[in-house]
Coordinates of C-alpha atoms in Angstrom, one line a residue:
Chain A
M163 CA -16.5 -28.6 -6.8
G164 CA -13.3 -29.2 -5.5
K165 CA -10.9 -26.3 -5.8
S166 CA -8.0 -28.4 -6.9
R167 CA -9.6 -30.2 -10.0
G168 CA -10.5 -26.6 -11.5
K169 CA -7.0 -25.0 -11.3
P170 CA -5.1 -26.3 -14.5
C171 CA -8.2 -25.7 -16.7
F172 CA -8.5 -22.2 -15.1
R173 CA -4.9 -21.5 -15.4
A174 CA -5.0 -22.5 -19.0
R175 CA -7.8 -20.3 -19.5
L176 CA -6.3 -17.2 -17.9
A177 CA -3.1 -17.9 -19.9
I178 CA -5.1 -17.9 -23.2
C179 CA -7.2 -15.0 -21.9
L180 CA -4.0 -12.5 -21.1
C181 CA -2.4 -13.5 -24.4
G182 CA -5.4 -12.6 -26.2
V183 CA -5.5 -9.2 -24.2
L184 CA -1.9 -8.3 -24.9
L185 CA -2.2 -9.2 -28.4
A186 CA -5.4 -7.7 -29.7
P187 CA -4.7 -4.1 -29.1
A188 CA -1.5 -4.4 -31.1
A189 CA -3.1 -6.2 -34.1
A190 CA -6.1 -3.4 -33.7
S191 CA -3.5 -0.5 -34.0
A192 CA -2.2 -1.6 -37.2
T193 CA -5.6 -0.8 -39.3
E194 CA -5.9 2.6 -37.3
E195 CA -5.5 5.9 -38.6
P196 CA -3.3 8.3 -36.8
D197 CA -5.3 10.5 -34.3
Q198 CA -6.3 13.9 -35.8
P199 CA -6.2 16.7 -33.4
Q200 CA -9.2 18.7 -32.9
A201 CA -10.0 22.1 -32.5
A202 CA -8.9 23.8 -29.2
T203 CA -11.5 24.3 -26.4
A204 CA -11.7 27.3 -23.9
V205 CA -9.8 25.5 -21.5
D206 CA -6.7 27.3 -21.1
L207 CA -4.1 24.5 -21.4
N208 CA -2.3 26.1 -24.5
D209 CA -2.1 29.4 -25.9
G210 CA -5.0 29.2 -28.3
A211 CA -3.6 27.8 -31.6
T212 CA -4.3 24.4 -32.9
P213 CA -1.8 21.9 -32.9
T214 CA -0.5 20.1 -35.6
E215 CA 1.3 16.9 -36.2
G216 CA 4.9 16.5 -34.4
N217 CA 7.4 18.0 -36.8
G218 CA 5.2 18.2 -39.7
H219 CA 5.3 14.3 -40.1
S220 CA 2.5 11.7 -39.4
R221 CA 3.2 9.6 -36.7
S222 CA 4.2 5.9 -37.9
F223 CA 2.8 2.5 -37.2
S224 CA 5.8 2.0 -35.1
D225 CA 5.3 5.1 -33.0
K226 CA 1.5 4.0 -32.4
L227 CA 2.5 0.4 -31.6
M228 CA 4.8 1.6 -29.0
D229 CA 2.4 3.6 -27.4
R230 CA 0.3 0.7 -27.0
V231 CA 2.9 -1.4 -25.7
M232 CA 4.4 1.2 -23.5
N233 CA 0.9 1.7 -21.8
S234 CA 0.0 -1.9 -21.6
R235 CA 1.1 -3.0 -18.2
L236 CA 1.7 -6.3 -16.3
H237 CA 2.5 -5.9 -12.5
G238 CA 2.2 -8.4 -9.7
F239 CA 3.2 -9.1 -6.1
V240 CA 3.9 -11.9 -3.6
S241 CA 3.6 -11.3 0.0
Q242 CA 4.2 -13.8 2.8
G243 CA 3.5 -12.7 6.5
F244 CA 4.0 -14.2 9.9
L245 CA 1.7 -13.3 12.8
L246 CA 2.6 -13.7 16.3
S247 CA 0.3 -12.5 19.3
S248 CA -0.2 -13.0 23.2
G249 CA -3.3 -13.6 24.6
N250 CA -5.6 -14.0 21.9
N251 CA -5.7 -15.4 18.3
Y252 CA -6.1 -12.7 15.9
L253 CA -7.1 -13.2 12.2
A254 CA -5.2 -16.5 12.2
M255 CA -4.1 -19.0 14.9
S256 CA -1.6 -16.6 15.9
K257 CA -0.9 -17.2 19.5
S258 CA 1.4 -20.3 18.5
G259 CA 2.8 -18.1 15.2
S260 CA 1.1 -18.5 11.8
F261 CA 2.2 -18.3 8.5
E262 CA -1.4 -17.9 7.0
F263 CA -0.8 -14.6 5.8
S264 CA 0.1 -14.9 2.2
E265 CA -1.1 -12.8 -0.8
V266 CA -0.5 -13.0 -4.4
G267 CA -1.7 -10.9 -7.2
L268 CA -1.1 -10.4 -11.0
N269 CA -2.7 -7.6 -13.0
V270 CA -2.8 -6.5 -16.6
T271 CA -4.1 -3.0 -17.8
V272 CA -4.4 -2.7 -21.6
P273 CA -5.7 0.7 -23.6
L274 CA -7.9 -0.4 -26.1
S275 CA -8.2 3.1 -27.8
D276 CA -7.4 6.6 -26.7
R277 CA -10.6 6.7 -24.4
L278 CA -11.1 3.0 -23.6
R279 CA -9.2 0.7 -21.4
L280 CA -9.4 -2.7 -19.6
G281 CA -8.0 -4.2 -16.9
M282 CA -8.2 -7.5 -14.3
Q283 CA -6.6 -8.7 -11.5
L284 CA -6.0 -12.4 -10.6
F285 CA -5.6 -12.5 -6.9
S286 CA -5.3 -15.3 -3.8
Q287 CA -5.0 -14.8 -0.5
D288 CA -4.8 -16.9 2.6
L289 CA -5.4 -15.2 6.1
G290 CA -6.2 -17.6 8.7
P291 CA -9.5 -19.0 7.8
L292 CA -9.9 -16.5 4.9
G293 CA -9.3 -17.2 1.2
N294 CA -7.0 -20.7 1.6
Y295 CA -5.3 -19.9 -1.7
S296 CA -8.3 -19.7 -4.1
A297 CA -7.3 -17.9 -7.0
K298 CA -10.1 -15.5 -8.5
F299 CA -10.4 -12.2 -10.3
D300 CA -10.3 -9.6 -7.9
W301 CA -11.3 -6.8 -10.2
Y302 CA -11.8 -6.7 -13.9
Y303 CA -13.5 -3.7 -15.8
L304 CA -13.7 -1.8 -18.9
D305 CA -12.8 1.8 -18.3
Y306 CA -14.3 4.4 -20.6
K307 CA -12.8 8.0 -19.9
W308 CA -14.6 10.4 -21.8
K309 CA -13.3 13.5 -20.3
D310 CA -11.3 14.1 -17.2
W311 CA -14.6 15.0 -15.3
F312 CA -16.4 12.0 -16.5
G313 CA -15.7 8.3 -17.0
I314 CA -17.5 5.3 -16.7
R315 CA -16.6 1.6 -15.4
V316 CA -18.1 -1.4 -15.8
G317 CA -17.2 -4.8 -14.1
R318 CA -16.0 -5.8 -10.8
I319 CA -14.6 -2.8 -9.5
K320 CA -12.8 -1.8 -6.4
V321 CA -15.1 0.0 -3.7
P322 CA -13.7 3.4 -2.7
L323 CA -14.8 3.2 0.7
G324 CA -12.5 5.7 2.8
L325 CA -8.8 6.3 1.6
Y326 CA -7.4 2.8 1.5
N327 CA -10.4 0.4 1.1
D328 CA -9.5 -0.2 -2.6
T329 CA -5.7 -0.8 -1.9
Q330 CA -6.0 -2.6 1.3
D331 CA -4.7 -6.0 -0.8
V332 CA -1.5 -4.1 -1.7
D333 CA 1.3 -4.3 0.7
A334 CA 3.8 -2.7 -1.4
A335 CA 1.2 0.7 -1.4
R336 CA 1.1 1.5 2.2
N337 CA 3.3 1.7 5.1
A338 CA 1.4 -0.5 7.7
A339 CA 1.7 -4.2 7.3
L340 CA -1.7 -4.3 8.7
L341 CA -4.1 -1.1 8.0
P342 CA -5.8 0.0 11.2
Q343 CA -8.4 -2.8 11.3
S344 CA -11.1 -0.7 12.7
V345 CA -11.6 1.0 9.4
Y346 CA -10.3 -1.7 7.1
P347 CA -11.2 -5.2 8.6
A348 CA -9.5 -8.0 7.0
Q349 CA -12.1 -10.3 7.9
N350 CA -14.8 -8.1 6.1
R351 CA -12.7 -8.3 2.7
D352 CA -15.4 -10.0 0.8
Y353 CA -18.3 -7.6 1.5
L354 CA -16.1 -4.6 1.3
L355 CA -13.6 -4.8 -1.3
A356 CA -15.3 -4.9 -4.5
Q357 CA -18.8 -4.5 -6.6
T358 CA -19.8 -6.1 -9.8
G359 CA -21.7 -3.5 -11.5
A360 CA -20.8 0.1 -12.6
E361 CA -19.2 3.3 -11.6
L362 CA -19.1 6.7 -12.6
Y363 CA -15.8 8.9 -11.8
G364 CA -14.3 12.1 -12.6
F365 CA -11.7 14.7 -11.7
I366 CA -13.0 18.2 -11.6
D367 CA -10.4 21.2 -11.5
L368 CA -11.6 24.0 -9.5
K369 CA -8.4 26.1 -10.2
Q370 CA -7.6 28.1 -7.2
G371 CA -10.3 25.9 -5.2
G372 CA -8.2 22.7 -5.7
A373 CA -10.2 19.9 -7.1
L374 CA -12.8 17.2 -6.7
D375 CA -12.5 13.7 -7.3
Y376 CA -15.6 11.9 -7.4
R377 CA -16.5 8.0 -7.6
A378 CA -20.4 6.8 -7.5
Y379 CA -21.2 3.3 -8.1
A380 CA -23.9 0.8 -7.8
G381 CA -24.1 -2.9 -8.4
T382 CA -24.1 -6.2 -6.1
I383 CA -21.6 -8.2 -4.5
F384 CA -21.2 -12.0 -5.2
L385 CA -20.2 -14.0 -1.9
D386 CA -18.4 -17.1 -1.7
L387 CA -20.2 -19.3 1.2
T388 CA -17.1 -21.1 1.8
N389 CA -15.5 -17.7 3.1
V390 CA -17.8 -17.3 6.1
P391 CA -15.6 -18.4 8.9
G392 CA -16.6 -19.6 12.6
N393 CA -20.2 -19.3 11.8
A394 CA -22.3 -21.8 14.0
L395 CA -25.3 -21.4 11.5
L396 CA -25.4 -23.0 8.1
I397 CA -26.0 -20.3 5.5
R398 CA -27.9 -22.0 2.5
N399 CA -27.9 -18.7 0.6
L400 CA -26.5 -15.4 0.4
V401 CA -27.2 -12.7 -1.7
V402 CA -26.8 -9.2 -2.1
P403 CA -29.6 -7.2 -3.7
Y404 CA -27.8 -4.1 -4.1
V405 CA -24.7 -2.2 -3.0
L406 CA -24.5 1.4 -3.8
G407 CA -22.2 4.4 -2.7
G408 CA -19.7 6.8 -3.4
R409 CA -16.9 8.7 -2.4
L410 CA -16.1 12.4 -2.9
M411 CA -12.7 13.8 -2.1
W412 CA -11.6 17.5 -2.0
E413 CA -8.1 18.2 -3.0
T414 CA -7.6 21.4 -1.3
P415 CA -5.6 24.3 -2.5
L416 CA -2.8 23.2 -0.1
T417 CA -0.9 20.7 -2.2
G418 CA -1.0 17.4 -0.7
L419 CA -4.0 17.8 1.5
R420 CA -7.2 16.3 0.7
V421 CA -10.4 15.8 2.7
G422 CA -13.5 13.9 1.8
V423 CA -16.6 11.7 2.7
S424 CA -17.5 8.2 1.4
A425 CA -20.6 6.1 2.1
E426 CA -21.9 2.6 0.9
A427 CA -25.5 1.0 1.5
L428 CA -26.0 -2.4 0.8
E429 CA -28.7 -5.2 1.9
L430 CA -27.5 -8.7 2.6
D431 CA -30.3 -11.3 2.5
A432 CA -29.5 -14.9 3.8
V433 CA -31.2 -18.2 4.3
V434 CA -30.0 -19.7 7.4
L435 CA -30.8 -22.9 9.5
S436 CA -29.5 -23.9 12.6
R437 CA -27.5 -27.4 13.0
T438 CA -27.4 -29.5 16.1
S439 CA -25.7 -32.8 16.9
T440 CA -26.6 -35.4 19.0
Q441 CA -24.7 -38.8 19.8
T442 CA -27.2 -42.0 19.7
A443 CA -27.1 -44.1 23.1
G444 CA -24.4 -46.6 23.1
S445 CA -22.8 -45.6 19.8
T446 CA -20.4 -43.4 18.5
D447 CA -22.5 -42.2 15.6
T448 CA -23.6 -38.3 15.4
V449 CA -26.9 -37.5 14.1
L450 CA -27.4 -34.0 12.6
H451 CA -30.5 -32.3 13.1
D452 CA -31.4 -29.1 10.8
S453 CA -33.9 -26.6 11.8
K454 CA -36.3 -25.3 9.3
P455 CA -34.6 -22.4 7.4
A456 CA -35.2 -18.8 8.3
T457 CA -34.2 -15.7 6.4
V458 CA -32.2 -12.8 7.9
A459 CA -31.6 -9.6 6.1
V460 CA -29.1 -7.1 6.9
D461 CA -29.3 -3.5 5.9
A462 CA -25.8 -1.6 6.4
L463 CA -24.9 2.2 5.9
L464 CA -21.2 2.6 6.1
T465 CA -19.8 6.1 6.4
V466 CA -15.9 7.3 6.3
G467 CA -14.9 11.1 6.8
S468 CA -11.5 11.1 5.8
L469 CA -8.4 13.5 5.6
E470 CA -4.7 12.7 4.2
Y471 CA -2.1 15.0 4.3
I472 CA 1.2 14.2 1.9
Y473 CA 4.2 16.6 2.0
G474 CA 7.5 15.3 0.7
D475 CA 8.1 12.2 2.5
F476 CA 5.7 12.9 5.4
N477 CA 2.0 11.2 5.3
F478 CA -0.4 11.8 7.7
A479 CA -4.0 10.1 7.6
A480 CA -7.0 10.3 9.9
E481 CA -10.6 8.7 9.3
Y482 CA -13.6 8.6 11.1
S483 CA -16.7 5.8 10.4
R484 CA -19.8 4.8 11.5
W485 CA -21.4 1.7 10.5
F486 CA -25.1 1.8 10.7
I487 CA -26.6 -2.0 10.8
D488 CA -29.9 -3.3 10.9
E489 CA -31.0 -6.8 11.3
R490 CA -34.2 -8.7 10.7
T491 CA -35.0 -12.5 11.2
S492 CA -38.2 -14.5 10.1
D493 CA -37.7 -16.8 13.0
Q494 CA -36.2 -15.9 16.3
H495 CA -35.8 -19.7 17.3
V496 CA -33.4 -20.4 14.3
V497 CA -31.8 -17.1 14.2
P498 CA -32.1 -15.0 17.3
I499 CA -31.4 -11.3 17.2
P500 CA -31.9 -9.5 20.5
A501 CA -34.0 -6.0 20.3
A502 CA -30.4 -4.5 21.4
L503 CA -29.0 -5.8 18.4
A504 CA -31.5 -5.5 15.9
H505 CA -30.3 -1.8 15.1
S506 CA -26.7 -0.9 16.2
V507 CA -24.1 1.6 15.2
S508 CA -20.3 0.9 15.4
E509 CA -17.7 3.7 15.7
R510 CA -14.4 3.3 14.1
A511 CA -11.5 5.8 13.7
Y512 CA -7.7 6.1 13.4
V513 CA -4.8 8.5 13.2
M514 CA -1.8 7.3 11.4
S515 CA 1.4 9.0 10.3
S516 CA 4.9 7.8 8.5
Y517 CA 7.8 9.6 7.3
R518 CA 10.5 8.2 4.8
V519 CA 13.8 8.7 6.5
T520 CA 15.8 7.5 3.7
P521 CA 14.7 5.8 0.6
W522 CA 14.9 2.7 2.0
F523 CA 13.5 3.4 5.4
Q524 CA 10.2 4.3 6.5
P525 CA 8.9 4.2 10.1
G526 CA 5.3 4.7 11.0
A527 CA 2.7 4.6 14.0
Y528 CA -1.0 4.6 14.0
Y529 CA -3.6 4.6 16.8
S530 CA -7.1 2.9 15.8
M531 CA -10.3 2.4 17.9
L532 CA -13.2 0.5 17.5
Y533 CA -16.5 0.4 19.5
N534 CA -18.9 -2.2 18.4
N535 CA -21.9 -0.5 19.3
V536 CA -22.1 3.3 20.5
E537 CA -25.0 2.6 22.9
H538 CA -22.6 0.0 24.9
R539 CA -19.1 1.3 25.2
E540 CA -18.2 -0.5 28.5
G541 CA -16.4 -4.0 28.6
R542 CA -13.5 -5.4 26.6
E543 CA -15.8 -7.2 24.5
N544 CA -17.1 -3.9 23.2
Q545 CA -13.9 -1.9 22.3
Q546 CA -10.8 -2.5 20.7
H547 CA -7.9 -0.1 20.8
D548 CA -4.7 -0.7 18.9
Y549 CA -1.5 1.1 19.1
A550 CA 0.9 0.1 16.2
A551 CA 4.5 1.1 15.2
T552 CA 5.9 0.1 11.8
L553 CA 9.4 0.0 10.6
R554 CA 9.4 -0.5 6.5
F555 CA 12.3 -1.3 4.6
D556 CA 12.6 -0.9 1.0
L557 CA 15.6 -3.6 0.4
T558 CA 15.3 -2.9 -3.3
D559 CA 13.0 -1.3 -5.8
W560 CA 11.1 -4.4 -5.9
W561 CA 11.5 -6.1 -2.5
L562 CA 10.5 -4.8 1.1
L563 CA 10.4 -6.1 4.4
K564 CA 8.1 -4.6 7.2
L565 CA 8.5 -5.2 11.2
E566 CA 5.3 -4.2 13.2
G567 CA 4.2 -4.1 16.6
H568 CA 0.9 -3.9 18.0
Y569 CA -0.3 -3.4 21.5
I570 CA -4.1 -4.0 21.9
Y571 CA -6.7 -3.5 24.5
G572 CA -10.0 -5.1 24.4
T573 CA -11.6 -8.1 22.4
G574 CA -14.2 -6.3 20.2
A575 CA -12.9 -7.0 17.1
L576 CA -11.9 -10.7 17.9
N577 CA -13.4 -14.1 16.4
S578 CA -14.8 -16.4 19.4
A579 CA -14.5 -19.3 16.9
M580 CA -11.0 -18.7 16.6
N581 CA -10.4 -18.7 20.2
Y582 CA -11.9 -22.0 21.1
D583 CA -15.5 -20.6 21.4
Q584 CA -14.8 -18.5 24.3
K585 CA -16.9 -15.3 25.0
L586 CA -15.3 -12.1 24.1
S587 CA -15.9 -10.9 27.5
T588 CA -13.7 -13.7 28.9
L589 CA -10.5 -13.3 26.7
T590 CA -7.3 -11.6 27.5
P591 CA -8.2 -7.7 27.3
N592 CA -4.6 -6.7 27.0
W593 CA -2.6 -8.5 24.4
G594 CA 0.0 -8.0 21.8
L595 CA 0.6 -8.8 18.1
L596 CA 3.9 -8.8 16.1
V597 CA 3.6 -8.9 12.1
L598 CA 6.4 -9.6 10.1
K599 CA 5.6 -9.2 6.3
T600 CA 7.9 -9.4 3.2
T601 CA 6.7 -8.3 -0.2
G602 CA 8.2 -8.7 -3.7
Y603 CA 6.3 -7.0 -6.6
F604 CA 7.1 -5.6 -10.1
Chain B
M48 CA -7.9 3.1 29.2
V49 CA -5.0 0.6 28.9
R50 CA -3.6 0.0 32.2
N51 CA -1.6 -3.5 31.9
P52 CA 2.2 -2.8 32.9
R53 CA 2.8 -5.7 30.2
G54 CA 2.0 -2.7 27.7
K55 CA 4.5 -0.8 29.1
D56 CA 6.9 -3.7 28.1
V57 CA 5.9 -3.9 24.5
F58 CA 6.6 0.0 24.3
R59 CA 9.9 -0.4 26.0
L60 CA 10.9 -3.1 23.6
L61 CA 9.7 -0.9 20.4
H62 CA 11.9 2.0 21.6
I63 CA 14.7 -0.1 22.0
V64 CA 14.1 -1.2 18.2
V65 CA 12.9 2.0 16.6
I66 CA 15.5 4.6 18.3
P67 CA 18.7 3.2 17.1
L68 CA 16.9 2.8 13.6
L69 CA 15.9 6.2 13.8
L70 CA 19.3 7.4 14.5
G71 CA 21.1 5.1 11.7
A72 CA 18.8 6.4 9.3
L73 CA 19.2 10.2 10.0
M74 CA 22.8 9.5 9.4
T75 CA 22.4 9.1 6.1
L76 CA 20.4 12.0 5.8
P77 CA 23.2 14.3 4.7
A78 CA 23.8 11.9 1.4
A79 CA 20.2 12.4 0.7
V80 CA 20.5 15.9 0.8
T81 CA 23.5 16.2 -1.5
Q82 CA 21.9 14.0 -3.9
A83 CA 19.0 16.5 -4.2
Q84 CA 21.3 19.4 -5.2
S85 CA 21.1 18.0 -8.8
P86 CA 21.0 20.5 -11.9
S87 CA 17.8 22.2 -12.8
F88 CA 15.3 20.9 -15.3
V89 CA 13.1 21.8 -18.0
I90 CA 9.6 20.9 -19.2
I91 CA 9.4 20.0 -22.8
T92 CA 6.3 19.2 -25.3
N93 CA 6.2 18.4 -29.2
P94 CA 6.8 21.6 -31.0
A95 CA 3.4 21.1 -32.5
R96 CA 1.9 21.9 -28.9
P97 CA 1.5 25.6 -29.1
I98 CA 2.2 26.1 -25.5
S99 CA 4.7 28.8 -24.0
S100 CA 3.9 28.2 -20.2
L101 CA 2.2 26.0 -17.6
D102 CA 0.9 26.4 -14.1
R103 CA 2.8 24.1 -11.5
K104 CA -0.2 23.1 -10.2
L105 CA -1.8 21.8 -13.8
L106 CA 1.7 20.5 -14.3
A107 CA 1.6 18.1 -11.5
D108 CA -2.1 16.9 -12.2
V109 CA -0.8 16.1 -15.7
F110 CA 1.9 13.9 -14.4
L111 CA -0.1 12.4 -11.8
K112 CA -2.8 11.6 -14.8
K113 CA -5.4 13.5 -13.2
I114 CA -5.8 15.6 -16.1
T115 CA -5.4 13.7 -19.3
R116 CA -6.3 15.8 -22.0
W117 CA -5.0 18.9 -23.8
S118 CA -7.4 21.7 -24.8
D119 CA -7.9 20.4 -28.2
D120 CA -9.2 17.0 -26.5
S121 CA -6.4 15.0 -27.4
S122 CA -4.4 12.8 -25.2
I123 CA -1.6 13.9 -22.9
S124 CA 1.5 11.5 -22.9
P125 CA 3.3 12.5 -19.8
V126 CA 6.7 10.4 -19.9
D127 CA 9.0 10.1 -16.5
L128 CA 12.7 9.8 -16.2
G129 CA 13.8 6.4 -13.9
P130 CA 13.3 6.7 -10.4
K131 CA 17.1 7.1 -9.9
S132 CA 17.4 10.0 -11.9
D133 CA 18.5 13.3 -9.9
T134 CA 16.5 15.4 -12.4
R135 CA 13.3 13.3 -11.4
A136 CA 14.2 13.7 -7.7
R137 CA 14.1 17.4 -8.4
F138 CA 11.2 17.5 -10.6
S139 CA 9.3 15.3 -8.0
E140 CA 10.0 17.8 -5.4
E141 CA 9.6 21.0 -7.0
I142 CA 6.4 20.0 -9.0
L143 CA 4.8 17.3 -7.6
E144 CA 5.9 18.5 -3.9
R145 CA 6.4 15.1 -3.0
S146 CA 9.5 12.5 -3.2
V147 CA 10.0 10.0 -5.8
A148 CA 9.3 7.4 -3.4
A149 CA 5.9 8.9 -2.5
V150 CA 4.8 9.5 -6.3
R151 CA 5.9 5.8 -6.9
N152 CA 3.7 4.6 -4.0
Y153 CA 0.9 6.9 -5.5
W154 CA 1.4 4.6 -8.9
R155 CA 1.3 1.3 -6.9
Q156 CA -2.1 2.5 -5.2
S157 CA -3.3 3.4 -8.5
V158 CA -2.2 0.1 -10.5
F159 CA -3.3 -2.5 -8.1
S160 CA -6.7 -0.9 -7.5
G161 CA -7.1 -0.8 -11.1
R162 CA -7.4 2.9 -11.5
D163 CA -4.5 3.8 -13.6
V164 CA -0.8 3.0 -14.7
P165 CA 2.2 5.4 -14.5
P166 CA 3.8 7.3 -17.1
P167 CA 6.4 5.1 -19.0
E168 CA 9.8 5.8 -17.7
F169 CA 13.0 6.3 -19.6
D170 CA 16.3 6.0 -18.1
S171 CA 18.0 8.3 -20.6
E172 CA 17.2 12.0 -21.1
S173 CA 18.0 11.8 -24.5
D174 CA 15.2 9.1 -25.0
I175 CA 12.8 11.5 -23.4
V176 CA 13.7 14.3 -26.2
A177 CA 13.2 11.7 -28.8
Y178 CA 10.1 10.4 -27.7
V179 CA 8.6 13.9 -27.1
S180 CA 9.6 15.2 -30.4
R181 CA 7.9 12.1 -32.0
N182 CA 4.6 12.2 -30.1
P183 CA 2.2 15.4 -30.3
G184 CA 0.7 14.7 -26.8
A185 CA 3.9 14.0 -25.3
I186 CA 5.1 16.0 -22.4
G187 CA 8.5 15.6 -20.4
Y188 CA 11.0 16.7 -18.4
V189 CA 15.0 16.8 -18.9
S190 CA 18.2 18.5 -17.2
A191 CA 18.8 22.2 -18.3
A192 CA 22.0 20.9 -19.7
T193 CA 20.3 18.1 -22.0
N194 CA 20.1 19.2 -25.9
V195 CA 16.3 19.7 -26.3
N196 CA 16.4 20.2 -30.2
G197 CA 13.2 18.8 -31.7
T198 CA 11.0 19.7 -28.8
R199 CA 9.4 23.0 -27.3
V200 CA 10.5 24.4 -23.9
V201 CA 7.5 25.2 -21.6
Q202 CA 8.1 27.8 -19.0
I203 CA 6.7 27.0 -15.2
R204 CA 4.4 29.8 -14.1

């Protein structure tokens, strides 16, 4: 279906949906009784007595309504970036300068009751061949928080892989314009950002021992075939039978220091065929030949170890990650998978730091490294090292500007298709990238 | 390893840009330090909440909405002052041990990943007092000079 035909109808449905979401809780609250306090538990949050209503009065309807309105939130952002690189095209056709680096998001969160919340985010992006401005629900969920130590979300939920995977779209929420691409590759956004299913989560206070923050999830990922760029093969069907994983973060007794591990396992099944084209003699007509379909299965296990320290205006983060990938094909003629690639382990890591010098100025820097296969570390095509420095200017409370320079060695994360189908081993090994980005948000 | 001399040029260019900006920013530090020397603050809850003191770490978790329920299982409703408030800057540094900007960044991450939304913000301290006095689950902070009639002042352990 053409994208443009669907948009007006989609917008109308969204507007109706948002109005309904915003008005329904307010209407519902008109019929609710005020919350009655329950008996105190053993948790030492008070001195033991049972609280009563404030000042001896029942809370009025207007107070309850005000609570709901104050806790319903509409947020959004618009980002526009510019990429300019030397040597190689990266993420977009950046050698000649590219504005194909845009993000737009609008989200709403509404408390339906004391424990139940719903939220959704409409998101659109363009990053080189990815996105192409097609709007879709980035996440949506129903969130039931029974206790602080146990809650459940169902819907399409951001994947908590590492420290920043679930916020990688949000320019305003980080210092770097581009997160370290070894651990948070923008090209893999569709595979890594969100899953549709359920998630259990909680925060467990360990008193003097700090706290544990856990998230565990299972579901699937619905992939858009149009979002597979630069693939010489035709993918006819692409499914993710399962994705499951979790993240456990320990908030140490040292305020601001947290360490943790996360893992995600998923299977990707595809039906693939190869297409060749020939020109008939004496004619300009091209004849396409499709091979018989083959099935390809990919088992992936992604693991990340994380450390973050925030104190005052200082921020430091380091992560180490390994991705274990197994690939199988039903027909080596259609989709050849060399034995050396049937099982591969990639290594990814970065260290990143920033310091907010003034409320409006925050410089930062990071080093990020990638080895596509730990068994083959030599050669520019098997690695990529990225040294980045960022200057973030918060021009107002709702508008920021970032200037970021990268010096990169290696071509391991580049896309041949975006570099005129040259082999990665022949691309420029030392190259630079300049990123300019501005974001407005509320 | 990186050996290309063009890399050195890139770093030289970065230095040319970064160092003047850092120096300029450092010159504005005294203003920021002066700003932080604002009056102290007090923690207030609804008088119905029988609390006399709260642990600092617990208070931080409450205002970052990691802990969201009182011991009687009713919900906690923290409220913040606006981002330009000196009292908030003081509270943020002493209780949350991070700057207001860092806290707002924490909330942006939370909002745009769908995890949670920040506490409501009030520009006026008297509005904080009024809100806390009306809502049994509410907790807030105001400067020590503010009239806190109708609320309970909670000590920080």
